[in-house]
Short mmCIF file of C-alpha atoms and ligand atoms in Angstrom, two decimals:
data_model
loop_
_atom_site.label_atom_id
_atom_site.label_comp_id
_atom_site.label_asym_id
_atom_site.label_seq_id
_atom_site.Cartn_x
_atom_site.Cartn_y
_atom_site.Cartn_z
CA MET A 24 23.84 -31.17 -14.87
CA ILE A 25 21.28 -30.58 -12.19
CA TYR A 26 18.22 -32.75 -12.12
CA PHE A 27 14.88 -32.24 -10.51
CA PRO A 28 12.19 -34.80 -9.74
CA LYS A 29 9.93 -35.81 -12.61
CA ASN A 30 6.79 -34.00 -11.58
CA PHE A 31 8.55 -30.91 -10.37
CA VAL A 32 6.36 -27.83 -10.94
CA TRP A 33 8.11 -25.14 -13.00
CA GLY A 34 6.32 -21.85 -12.69
CA THR A 35 6.37 -18.11 -12.52
CA ALA A 36 4.46 -15.66 -10.36
CA THR A 37 2.88 -12.20 -10.23
CA SER A 38 0.32 -10.38 -8.13
CA ALA A 39 -2.76 -8.40 -9.11
CA TYR A 40 -1.89 -4.92 -7.92
CA GLN A 41 1.62 -5.16 -9.27
CA ILE A 42 0.64 -5.90 -12.87
CA GLU A 43 -3.05 -5.43 -13.66
CA GLY A 44 -3.56 -1.67 -13.76
CA ALA A 45 -7.19 -0.83 -14.65
CA TRP A 46 -7.51 0.37 -11.08
CA LYS A 47 -11.10 1.58 -11.46
CA LYS A 48 -12.26 -0.37 -14.47
CA ASP A 49 -15.42 -2.45 -14.69
CA GLY A 50 -16.66 -1.78 -11.19
CA LYS A 51 -13.46 -2.52 -9.28
CA GLY A 52 -13.44 -1.02 -5.79
CA LEU A 53 -10.40 0.66 -4.27
CA SER A 54 -7.87 -1.20 -2.17
CA ILE A 55 -5.51 0.01 0.52
CA TRP A 56 -2.71 -0.01 -2.07
CA ASP A 57 -4.69 2.30 -4.39
CA ASP A 58 -5.03 4.61 -1.42
CA PHE A 59 -1.50 4.24 -0.01
CA SER A 60 0.36 4.68 -3.29
CA ALA A 61 -1.63 7.85 -3.98
CA GLN A 62 -0.34 9.42 -0.75
CA LYS A 63 2.66 11.68 -1.01
CA GLY A 64 5.99 10.11 -0.22
CA LYS A 65 4.81 6.54 0.21
CA THR A 66 6.31 5.14 -2.98
CA LYS A 67 9.41 6.02 -4.96
CA ASN A 68 8.70 8.74 -7.54
CA GLY A 69 5.06 8.66 -6.46
CA ASP A 70 4.53 5.54 -8.57
CA THR A 71 1.17 3.77 -8.35
CA GLY A 72 -0.38 0.63 -9.80
CA LYS A 73 -3.01 2.57 -11.77
CA ILE A 74 -1.68 1.25 -15.08
CA ALA A 75 1.22 -1.00 -14.09
CA CYS A 76 1.72 -3.60 -16.87
CA ASP A 77 -1.85 -3.12 -18.09
CA HIS A 78 -2.17 -6.86 -17.74
CA TYR A 79 -5.92 -6.45 -17.29
CA HIS A 80 -6.13 -5.58 -20.98
CA ARG A 81 -3.12 -7.56 -22.19
CA TYR A 82 -3.44 -10.85 -20.38
CA LYS A 83 -3.70 -12.81 -23.63
CA GLU A 84 -0.42 -11.37 -24.86
CA ASP A 85 1.17 -12.18 -21.50
CA ILE A 86 -0.07 -15.74 -21.52
CA ALA A 87 1.27 -16.15 -25.04
CA LEU A 88 4.70 -15.07 -23.73
CA MET A 89 4.38 -17.55 -20.89
CA LYS A 90 3.50 -20.31 -23.29
CA ALA A 91 6.42 -19.39 -25.54
CA ALA A 92 8.72 -19.56 -22.51
CA GLY A 93 7.56 -23.10 -21.79
CA ILE A 94 6.23 -22.19 -18.37
CA LYS A 95 3.99 -24.89 -16.90
CA ALA A 96 2.40 -23.15 -13.92
CA TYR A 97 1.39 -19.56 -13.31
CA ARG A 98 0.81 -18.12 -9.87
CA PHE A 99 -1.26 -14.93 -9.90
CA SER A 100 -3.47 -13.24 -7.35
CA ILE A 101 -7.10 -12.19 -7.46
CA SER A 102 -7.91 -8.61 -6.65
CA TRP A 103 -10.52 -8.83 -3.88
CA THR A 104 -12.09 -5.51 -4.94
CA ARG A 105 -12.70 -6.68 -8.48
CA ILE A 106 -14.78 -9.51 -7.09
CA LEU A 107 -16.35 -7.66 -4.13
CA PRO A 108 -15.80 -3.91 -4.65
CA SER A 109 -16.38 -2.97 -1.03
CA GLY A 110 -15.02 -6.19 0.42
CA MET A 111 -18.42 -7.70 1.28
CA GLY A 112 -21.82 -7.65 -0.38
CA GLU A 113 -22.66 -7.92 -4.05
CA VAL A 114 -20.43 -9.85 -6.42
CA ASN A 115 -19.16 -7.80 -9.36
CA ALA A 116 -19.89 -9.86 -12.45
CA LYS A 117 -17.26 -8.12 -14.55
CA GLY A 118 -14.56 -8.94 -12.03
CA ILE A 119 -15.60 -12.59 -12.09
CA GLN A 120 -15.54 -12.47 -15.88
CA PHE A 121 -11.98 -11.16 -15.99
CA TYR A 122 -10.54 -13.96 -13.83
CA SER A 123 -12.73 -16.53 -15.50
CA ASP A 124 -11.34 -15.50 -18.90
CA LEU A 125 -7.80 -15.44 -17.55
CA ILE A 126 -8.14 -18.96 -16.16
CA ASP A 127 -9.65 -20.25 -19.40
CA GLU A 128 -6.85 -18.70 -21.41
CA LEU A 129 -4.25 -20.36 -19.16
CA LEU A 130 -5.91 -23.74 -19.42
CA ARG A 131 -6.15 -23.43 -23.19
CA ASN A 132 -2.38 -22.96 -23.16
CA ASP A 133 -1.72 -25.90 -20.83
CA ILE A 134 -0.58 -23.64 -18.01
CA THR A 135 -1.78 -24.62 -14.54
CA PRO A 136 -3.22 -21.73 -12.53
CA TRP A 137 -2.04 -21.32 -8.93
CA VAL A 138 -4.22 -18.67 -7.35
CA THR A 139 -3.37 -16.44 -4.41
CA LEU A 140 -6.45 -14.99 -2.75
CA TYR A 141 -4.72 -12.23 -0.84
CA HIS A 142 -1.62 -10.49 -2.11
CA TRP A 143 -1.99 -7.32 0.00
CA ASP A 144 -4.72 -5.38 -1.82
CA LEU A 145 -7.24 -5.23 1.02
CA PRO A 146 -10.55 -3.54 0.17
CA LEU A 147 -10.25 0.06 1.36
CA GLU A 148 -13.81 -0.08 2.67
CA LEU A 149 -12.83 -2.78 5.15
CA GLU A 150 -9.87 -0.73 6.30
CA LYS A 151 -12.15 2.27 6.86
CA GLU A 152 -14.97 0.32 8.40
CA PHE A 153 -13.13 -1.69 11.01
CA GLY A 154 -9.37 -1.27 10.62
CA GLY A 155 -8.75 -4.16 8.22
CA TRP A 156 -6.51 -6.86 9.66
CA LEU A 157 -6.66 -5.31 13.13
CA SER A 158 -10.25 -6.42 13.64
CA PRO A 159 -11.54 -9.99 14.02
CA LYS A 160 -14.29 -8.95 11.58
CA ILE A 161 -11.77 -9.43 8.80
CA ILE A 162 -11.77 -13.19 9.38
CA TYR A 163 -15.32 -13.66 8.16
CA ALA A 164 -14.97 -11.06 5.42
CA PHE A 165 -12.00 -13.00 4.07
CA LYS A 166 -13.76 -16.32 4.37
CA ASN A 167 -16.73 -14.93 2.50
CA TYR A 168 -14.49 -13.64 -0.29
CA ALA A 169 -12.60 -16.93 -0.46
CA LYS A 170 -15.87 -18.82 -0.73
CA VAL A 171 -16.97 -16.70 -3.69
CA CYS A 172 -13.67 -17.53 -5.42
CA PHE A 173 -14.00 -21.26 -4.73
CA GLU A 174 -17.56 -21.19 -6.08
CA TYR A 175 -16.75 -19.40 -9.32
CA PHE A 176 -13.28 -20.71 -10.06
CA GLY A 177 -12.79 -23.92 -8.10
CA GLU A 178 -13.89 -26.19 -10.93
CA ARG A 179 -10.90 -24.96 -12.90
CA VAL A 180 -8.41 -23.89 -10.20
CA LYS A 181 -6.86 -26.77 -8.27
CA HIS A 182 -4.14 -24.89 -6.40
CA TRP A 183 -5.03 -22.21 -3.87
CA ILE A 184 -2.86 -19.99 -1.73
CA THR A 185 -4.84 -18.17 0.92
CA ILE A 186 -2.46 -15.43 1.97
CA ASN A 187 0.82 -14.21 0.59
CA GLU A 188 3.50 -13.41 3.15
CA ALA A 189 1.65 -12.73 6.36
CA TRP A 190 5.00 -11.55 7.76
CA VAL A 191 5.18 -8.70 5.25
CA VAL A 192 1.54 -7.75 5.72
CA ALA A 193 1.94 -7.65 9.50
CA THR A 194 5.48 -6.32 9.88
CA LEU A 195 5.76 -3.87 7.01
CA GLY A 196 2.07 -2.86 6.99
CA TYR A 197 1.30 -2.72 10.71
CA GLY A 198 4.71 -2.66 12.42
CA GLN A 199 6.99 -0.43 10.39
CA GLY A 200 4.35 1.26 8.26
CA VAL A 201 6.36 1.20 5.04
CA PHE A 202 3.63 -0.75 3.21
CA ALA A 203 -0.13 -0.20 3.18
CA PRO A 204 -1.95 0.60 5.39
CA GLY A 205 1.12 2.33 6.82
CA LYS A 206 0.57 1.75 10.54
CA ILE A 207 3.46 1.84 13.01
CA SER A 208 3.12 -0.11 16.22
CA ASN A 209 4.84 -2.91 18.07
CA GLU A 210 1.47 -4.38 19.03
CA TYR A 211 -0.51 -4.07 15.82
CA LEU A 212 1.78 -6.36 13.88
CA TYR A 213 1.07 -9.31 16.16
CA LEU A 214 -2.64 -8.59 16.17
CA ALA A 215 -2.73 -8.35 12.37
CA GLY A 216 -0.66 -11.56 12.16
CA HIS A 217 -3.14 -13.30 14.44
CA HIS A 218 -6.10 -12.37 12.26
CA LEU A 219 -4.23 -13.33 9.10
CA LEU A 220 -3.75 -16.81 10.53
CA LEU A 221 -7.34 -17.12 11.66
CA ALA A 222 -8.63 -15.90 8.30
CA HIS A 223 -6.44 -18.47 6.58
CA ALA A 224 -7.80 -21.23 8.84
CA GLU A 225 -11.44 -20.26 8.18
CA ALA A 226 -10.94 -20.12 4.44
CA VAL A 227 -9.27 -23.53 4.48
CA GLU A 228 -12.04 -25.01 6.60
CA CYS A 229 -14.61 -23.63 4.19
CA TYR A 230 -12.73 -25.09 1.23
CA ARG A 231 -12.35 -28.48 2.86
CA ASN A 232 -15.96 -28.69 4.03
CA LYS A 233 -17.71 -27.43 0.93
CA PHE A 234 -15.45 -27.71 -2.07
CA GLN A 235 -12.37 -29.86 -1.78
CA THR A 236 -14.03 -33.25 -2.22
CA GLN A 237 -15.81 -32.38 -5.49
CA GLN A 238 -13.19 -30.01 -6.83
CA GLY A 239 -10.17 -32.06 -5.81
CA GLY A 240 -7.72 -29.19 -5.30
CA VAL A 241 -5.16 -28.30 -2.66
CA ILE A 242 -4.86 -25.24 -0.46
CA GLY A 243 -2.06 -23.71 1.58
CA MET A 244 -0.36 -20.50 2.60
CA SER A 245 2.79 -18.84 1.26
CA ASN A 246 5.14 -17.43 3.86
CA ASN A 247 8.34 -15.57 3.27
CA CYS A 248 11.55 -16.19 5.13
CA ASP A 249 15.18 -15.26 4.76
CA TRP A 250 17.84 -17.54 6.14
CA ARG A 251 19.48 -16.43 9.38
CA GLU A 252 23.07 -17.54 9.77
CA PRO A 253 24.72 -17.28 13.19
CA LYS A 254 27.29 -14.49 12.99
CA THR A 255 29.76 -16.59 14.98
CA ASP A 256 29.87 -20.10 16.42
CA ALA A 257 29.17 -18.74 19.88
CA PRO A 258 26.14 -20.47 21.39
CA GLU A 259 24.45 -17.12 21.99
CA ASP A 260 24.67 -16.26 18.29
CA GLN A 261 23.42 -19.68 17.29
CA ALA A 262 20.49 -19.16 19.61
CA ALA A 263 19.94 -15.69 18.12
CA ALA A 264 19.75 -17.11 14.59
CA GLN A 265 17.27 -19.75 15.70
CA ARG A 266 15.20 -17.12 17.52
CA SER A 267 15.21 -14.94 14.46
CA LEU A 268 13.92 -17.78 12.26
CA GLU A 269 11.21 -18.51 14.78
CA PHE A 270 10.07 -14.87 14.82
CA PHE A 271 10.11 -14.87 11.02
CA LEU A 272 8.78 -18.14 9.68
CA ALA A 273 7.65 -20.11 12.73
CA TRP A 274 5.47 -17.14 13.73
CA PHE A 275 3.14 -18.30 10.94
CA ALA A 276 4.20 -21.87 10.25
CA ASP A 277 4.10 -23.16 13.85
CA PRO A 278 0.40 -22.36 14.27
CA ILE A 279 -0.30 -24.13 10.96
CA TYR A 280 1.84 -27.19 11.69
CA GLU A 281 1.82 -27.32 15.52
CA GLY A 282 -1.27 -25.34 16.45
CA ASP A 283 0.42 -22.51 18.34
CA TYR A 284 3.05 -19.78 18.25
CA PRO A 285 6.67 -20.61 19.09
CA GLU A 286 7.37 -20.49 22.80
CA ILE A 287 10.05 -17.85 22.42
CA MET A 288 7.47 -15.45 20.98
CA ARG A 289 5.14 -16.09 23.88
CA LYS A 290 8.00 -15.55 26.31
CA ASN A 291 9.36 -12.36 24.75
CA LEU A 292 6.06 -10.75 23.79
CA GLY A 293 3.84 -11.54 26.76
CA GLU A 294 0.46 -9.87 26.40
CA ARG A 295 1.29 -8.41 23.00
CA LEU A 296 0.95 -11.84 21.44
CA PRO A 297 -2.73 -12.80 21.17
CA LYS A 298 -3.81 -16.29 22.23
CA PHE A 299 -5.66 -18.93 20.28
CA THR A 300 -8.64 -20.71 21.76
CA PRO A 301 -8.44 -24.52 21.67
CA GLU A 302 -11.03 -24.48 18.89
CA GLN A 303 -8.91 -22.08 16.82
CA GLN A 304 -5.85 -24.20 17.43
CA ALA A 305 -7.64 -27.25 16.13
CA LYS A 306 -8.67 -25.35 13.00
CA LEU A 307 -5.17 -24.08 12.38
CA LYS A 308 -3.29 -27.27 12.96
CA GLY A 309 -2.90 -29.08 9.66
CA SER A 310 -4.53 -26.24 7.72
CA SER A 311 -2.14 -26.39 4.76
CA ASP A 312 -1.87 -29.10 2.14
CA PHE A 313 1.57 -27.77 1.17
CA PHE A 314 4.19 -25.39 2.47
CA GLY A 315 4.47 -22.30 0.26
CA LEU A 316 7.80 -20.54 0.70
CA ASN A 317 8.95 -17.20 -0.68
CA HIS A 318 12.68 -16.87 -0.25
CA TYR A 319 15.02 -14.07 -1.28
CA THR A 320 18.05 -13.57 0.94
CA THR A 321 20.18 -14.33 3.99
CA MET A 322 21.45 -12.29 6.91
CA PHE A 323 23.72 -12.90 9.84
CA ALA A 324 22.10 -12.91 13.25
CA GLU A 325 23.81 -12.24 16.55
CA ALA A 326 22.63 -11.82 20.09
CA ALA A 327 21.80 -8.18 20.77
CA ASN A 328 21.71 -8.44 24.55
CA GLY A 329 19.35 -5.52 24.67
CA ASN A 330 21.58 -3.08 22.77
CA PHE A 331 19.79 -1.40 19.91
CA GLY A 332 20.61 1.57 17.79
CA GLU A 333 22.18 2.25 14.42
CA GLN A 334 22.60 -1.45 13.64
CA GLU A 335 18.91 -1.98 13.12
CA VAL A 336 18.16 -3.23 9.68
CA TYR A 337 14.40 -3.34 9.37
CA GLY A 338 13.75 -0.10 11.24
CA ASN A 339 11.24 0.23 14.00
CA GLY A 340 8.13 -1.74 14.64
CA GLY A 341 9.85 -3.45 17.54
CA ILE A 342 10.46 -6.76 15.89
CA LEU A 343 14.23 -6.85 16.33
CA GLU A 344 13.99 -5.68 19.90
CA ASP A 345 11.39 -8.37 20.44
CA GLN A 346 13.78 -10.98 19.09
CA ASP A 347 16.80 -9.45 20.81
CA VAL A 348 18.75 -9.96 17.62
CA HIS A 349 21.05 -7.85 15.48
CA LEU A 350 21.10 -8.51 11.75
CA SER A 351 23.91 -7.80 9.32
CA VAL A 352 25.31 -8.92 6.00
CA ASP A 353 28.75 -9.84 4.77
CA GLU A 354 30.21 -6.98 2.75
CA ASN A 355 31.64 -9.49 0.31
CA TRP A 356 28.30 -10.97 -0.57
CA GLU A 357 27.03 -9.82 -3.91
CA LYS A 358 23.81 -7.78 -3.66
CA THR A 359 20.82 -7.27 -5.93
CA ASP A 360 19.43 -3.81 -6.72
CA MET A 361 17.20 -4.20 -3.66
CA GLY A 362 20.38 -4.53 -1.60
CA TRP A 363 19.45 -8.13 -0.83
CA ALA A 364 22.48 -10.41 -0.52
CA ILE A 365 22.80 -13.33 -2.93
CA VAL A 366 23.48 -16.38 -0.77
CA PRO A 367 22.30 -19.62 -2.37
CA TRP A 368 23.49 -21.81 0.49
CA GLY A 369 21.08 -19.92 2.74
CA CYS A 370 18.23 -21.26 0.63
CA GLN A 371 19.52 -24.79 1.02
CA LYS A 372 19.83 -24.42 4.79
CA LEU A 373 16.35 -22.94 5.06
CA LEU A 374 14.80 -25.81 3.11
CA LEU A 375 16.46 -28.29 5.45
CA TRP A 376 15.39 -26.28 8.51
CA ILE A 377 11.78 -26.54 7.29
CA LYS A 378 12.19 -30.25 6.62
CA ASP A 379 13.40 -30.87 10.15
CA ARG A 380 11.05 -28.58 12.00
CA TYR A 381 7.82 -29.49 10.19
CA ASP A 382 8.34 -33.16 9.43
CA ASN A 383 9.31 -32.79 5.81
CA PRO A 384 6.21 -31.21 4.29
CA ALA A 385 5.75 -30.83 0.53
CA VAL A 386 7.33 -27.44 -0.16
CA PHE A 387 6.76 -25.19 -3.15
CA ILE A 388 9.00 -22.17 -3.54
CA THR A 389 6.24 -19.81 -4.61
CA GLU A 390 8.68 -16.90 -5.09
CA ASN A 391 12.40 -16.53 -5.65
CA GLY A 392 14.08 -13.91 -7.78
CA CYS A 393 16.17 -10.76 -7.88
CA ALA A 394 16.00 -7.15 -8.99
CA PHE A 395 18.60 -6.11 -11.53
CA GLU A 396 18.78 -3.50 -14.23
CA ASP A 397 18.64 -4.96 -17.70
CA GLU A 398 21.75 -6.20 -19.43
CA ALA A 399 21.81 -7.74 -22.87
CA ASP A 400 22.74 -11.17 -21.57
CA ASP A 401 20.84 -10.70 -18.30
CA SER A 402 23.71 -12.61 -16.75
CA LYS A 403 23.28 -11.37 -13.18
CA ARG A 404 19.75 -12.71 -13.10
CA VAL A 405 20.75 -15.97 -14.75
CA ASN A 406 23.56 -16.46 -12.24
CA PHE A 407 21.19 -15.75 -9.39
CA PHE A 408 18.79 -18.45 -10.62
CA LYS A 409 21.62 -20.87 -11.27
CA GLY A 410 22.79 -20.41 -7.70
CA TYR A 411 19.38 -20.77 -6.11
CA LEU A 412 18.21 -23.66 -8.26
CA GLY A 413 21.50 -25.40 -7.52
CA ALA A 414 20.81 -24.91 -3.83
CA CYS A 415 17.31 -26.35 -4.31
CA GLU A 416 18.72 -29.39 -6.03
CA GLN A 417 21.18 -29.96 -3.19
CA ALA A 418 18.43 -29.60 -0.62
CA ILE A 419 16.40 -32.20 -2.51
CA SER A 420 19.42 -34.53 -2.53
CA ALA A 421 19.65 -34.05 1.22
CA GLY A 422 16.03 -35.13 1.59
CA ALA A 423 13.99 -31.94 1.38
CA ASN A 424 10.56 -32.51 -0.14
CA LEU A 425 10.70 -29.59 -2.57
CA GLN A 426 8.16 -30.08 -5.35
CA GLY A 427 8.11 -26.85 -7.30
CA TYR A 428 9.64 -23.48 -7.99
CA PHE A 429 8.07 -20.21 -9.18
CA VAL A 430 10.26 -17.44 -10.51
CA TRP A 431 9.46 -14.00 -9.15
CA SER A 432 8.49 -12.35 -11.32
CA PHE A 433 7.09 -13.10 -14.73
CA MET A 434 7.62 -9.49 -15.78
CA ASP A 435 8.88 -6.18 -14.48
CA ASN A 436 6.15 -4.69 -12.36
CA PHE A 437 5.14 -2.31 -9.58
CA GLU A 438 7.54 -3.17 -6.78
CA TRP A 439 5.43 -1.70 -3.94
CA ALA A 440 7.23 1.11 -2.10
CA GLU A 441 9.99 0.95 -4.72
CA GLY A 442 7.54 1.63 -7.55
CA TYR A 443 8.87 0.85 -11.01
CA SER A 444 12.47 1.47 -10.02
CA LYS A 445 13.23 -2.17 -9.25
CA ARG A 446 13.05 -4.79 -11.95
CA PHE A 447 12.45 -8.38 -10.97
CA GLY A 448 11.00 -9.75 -14.17
CA ILE A 449 12.31 -12.37 -16.54
CA HIS A 450 10.35 -10.36 -19.12
CA TYR A 451 11.17 -6.75 -19.82
CA VAL A 452 8.32 -4.23 -19.75
CA ASP A 453 8.57 -0.75 -21.20
CA PHE A 454 6.05 1.15 -19.10
CA ASP A 455 5.61 3.95 -21.65
CA THR A 456 4.82 1.81 -24.64
CA GLN A 457 3.67 -1.28 -22.74
CA GLN A 458 5.86 -3.39 -25.00
CA ARG A 459 7.18 -6.54 -23.42
CA SER A 460 9.81 -9.00 -24.46
CA PRO A 461 11.65 -11.94 -22.96
CA LYS A 462 14.98 -11.21 -21.30
CA ALA A 463 17.85 -13.65 -21.68
CA SER A 464 16.87 -15.07 -18.28
CA ALA A 465 13.46 -16.09 -19.65
CA LYS A 466 15.15 -18.00 -22.46
CA TRP A 467 17.53 -19.56 -19.99
CA TYR A 468 14.60 -20.60 -17.77
CA THR A 469 12.95 -22.20 -20.79
CA SER A 470 16.05 -24.31 -21.32
CA VAL A 471 16.07 -25.35 -17.67
CA ILE A 472 12.47 -26.45 -17.93
CA GLN A 473 13.09 -28.27 -21.18
CA ASN A 474 16.32 -29.96 -20.22
CA ASN A 475 15.70 -30.01 -16.54
CA GLY A 476 19.32 -29.20 -16.08
CA PHE A 477 21.97 -26.64 -16.76
C1 PNW B 27 7.61 -10.20 -1.90
N1 PNW B 27 11.23 -8.11 3.06
O1 PNW B 27 7.69 -9.07 -1.10
C2 PNW B 27 6.23 -10.14 -2.52
O2 PNW B 27 5.45 -11.28 -2.39
C3 PNW B 27 6.21 -9.59 -3.91
O3 PNW B 27 4.98 -9.00 -4.16
C4 PNW B 27 7.38 -8.67 -4.13
O4 PNW B 27 7.35 -8.03 -5.38
C5 PNW B 27 8.65 -9.48 -3.98
O5 PNW B 27 8.68 -10.20 -2.77
C6 PNW B 27 9.93 -8.67 -4.12
O6 PNW B 27 10.00 -7.70 -3.12
C7 PNW B 27 8.62 -8.89 -0.09
O7 PNW B 27 11.39 -6.95 3.44
C8 PNW B 27 8.78 -7.59 0.40
O8 PNW B 27 11.81 -9.08 3.61
C9 PNW B 27 9.64 -7.33 1.43
C10 PNW B 27 10.34 -8.37 2.00
C11 PNW B 27 10.19 -9.68 1.54
C12 PNW B 27 9.32 -9.92 0.49
#
C-alpha cells in the first residue's frame, strides 16, 4: 500500500486549445495556435484544434465524467482570446460567460478549479503587432489579461497558475520552431523566456496587491523538467547533468526563488541572456506561492566537450550547444508512444533536487502522464501511473513537500505538433462521434483516490 498525506490534492489537467474546439465561436479571437496549426506541415496530418474534444459545448458532460471518476481538482486553462479577442481592449462577455459557467459547474460538483492563465494560445494580434513574447510589451498585455481573470473569476478560483511551461514556450516556440509561433533562433528563446518570467512577476504582483487578501487564493507558475542522470560517474558527466537541469528548470525557477538566472547560464550565454534590473529581481524573488512541476521523462546527460552532431536530441535552437551536454536514453528503458522513456526513479530524484535547491517548497505535480494507444485493460498507462505515484510517495518519505498530483490528461486531446495521433487521456475520445468514456486507467485512478493506495 502506498499512502499519501491527508490533504493531498488529487487532480487531472487539460488546456484550452487542446480540448475546447469552437475556435471562432462567440467572439473568440484567433491565437497563434489557430494560425500555426493551419499552416501546411506544422502538425501531424494537418490536425488543428478547431473542434478538438468540443469541450466548449460538452463541458457539462465532461465534468460529470470527472465527478464520476472521483476527481477532486481540475486544472484547465483559459483561452486569452475568448476573454480579450485581440489580446487587449474590450472584454468579450461571452468568453467570460463560458468560463464562469464552467467554474460554477465544477463547484457544484465539488471539484476545485485550478486555472492556468497561459497555456500557449497567445492572441495572434499580439504576435502580429509586436512579436508576442519577444517584446517587453507582452508583459503589460499579460498583466492586463490576468487582472481581468482575477476580477471576474477570483471570487471562485483560489488556485492560479500564471504560465504553463515557459521552457516549452521559449525553446520549442522560439528556439527550435516546432511549436507556435515557429521561430528558430538561439537568441530568441532566452529573450522570450525573459519576458515570460517578467510577465509572470507582474501578474503575481497585481494579484497580491489587488486581489489576494480579499480572495484568499494562491498563485504560482508551472514549469516542466525531465530528470537528467549522469551517463557515468565521471565528474564531468555529473557536472553535465547538473548543468542540464540548471538550463532546464533553474532557468525559470532560480529567478523565482533566488531572483536571478543560474550562473552557468550567464557564463555560457553571455550577452544572449538578458539581465534583470534590481527592481525586477525583487519582483521575481518569492513570486510563487507553490512550485508547479510538469514531469514526464528522464535522459542521460554527458559532457559534450564542444562536439555536436548526430547525437542531438532536441534539434537546433542552440540549447544543447549552450549547455555543452549530450543527451541520450537507455535502450532498455520502456518508452511511451511519444518515445519518452518511463523512468519513475527520475521523478523521485527530481523532486529531491527541487527540495534541496529551493528550500523544500510546496510542490504540486501539475502534469504527469503518458501517451499510449488504447488497450482494453489500459495496463501500460496504469503501470506508468503506478510507477510515478510510487516514486512520488518515496520522495515524500524522503522529505519532499509534494502536496498534489494532476494526471495529464483528463481525456485524449490535440497533442500540439502531434495532432490527434498521441493519446494521453485517462478518458477515451472518439473524435468522429465525440463520444467519450473512461479508460481502465480512469477507474484505477478513482480507486487510488478513494483508497489512497494501491
Ligand atoms: C506538456 N518536451 O507539453 C504540455 O503542458 C501539454 O500541453 C502537453 O499535452 C503535454 O505536456 C504532453 O506533451 C510538453 O519536449 C511538450 O520536453 C514538450 C515537452 C514537454 C512537455
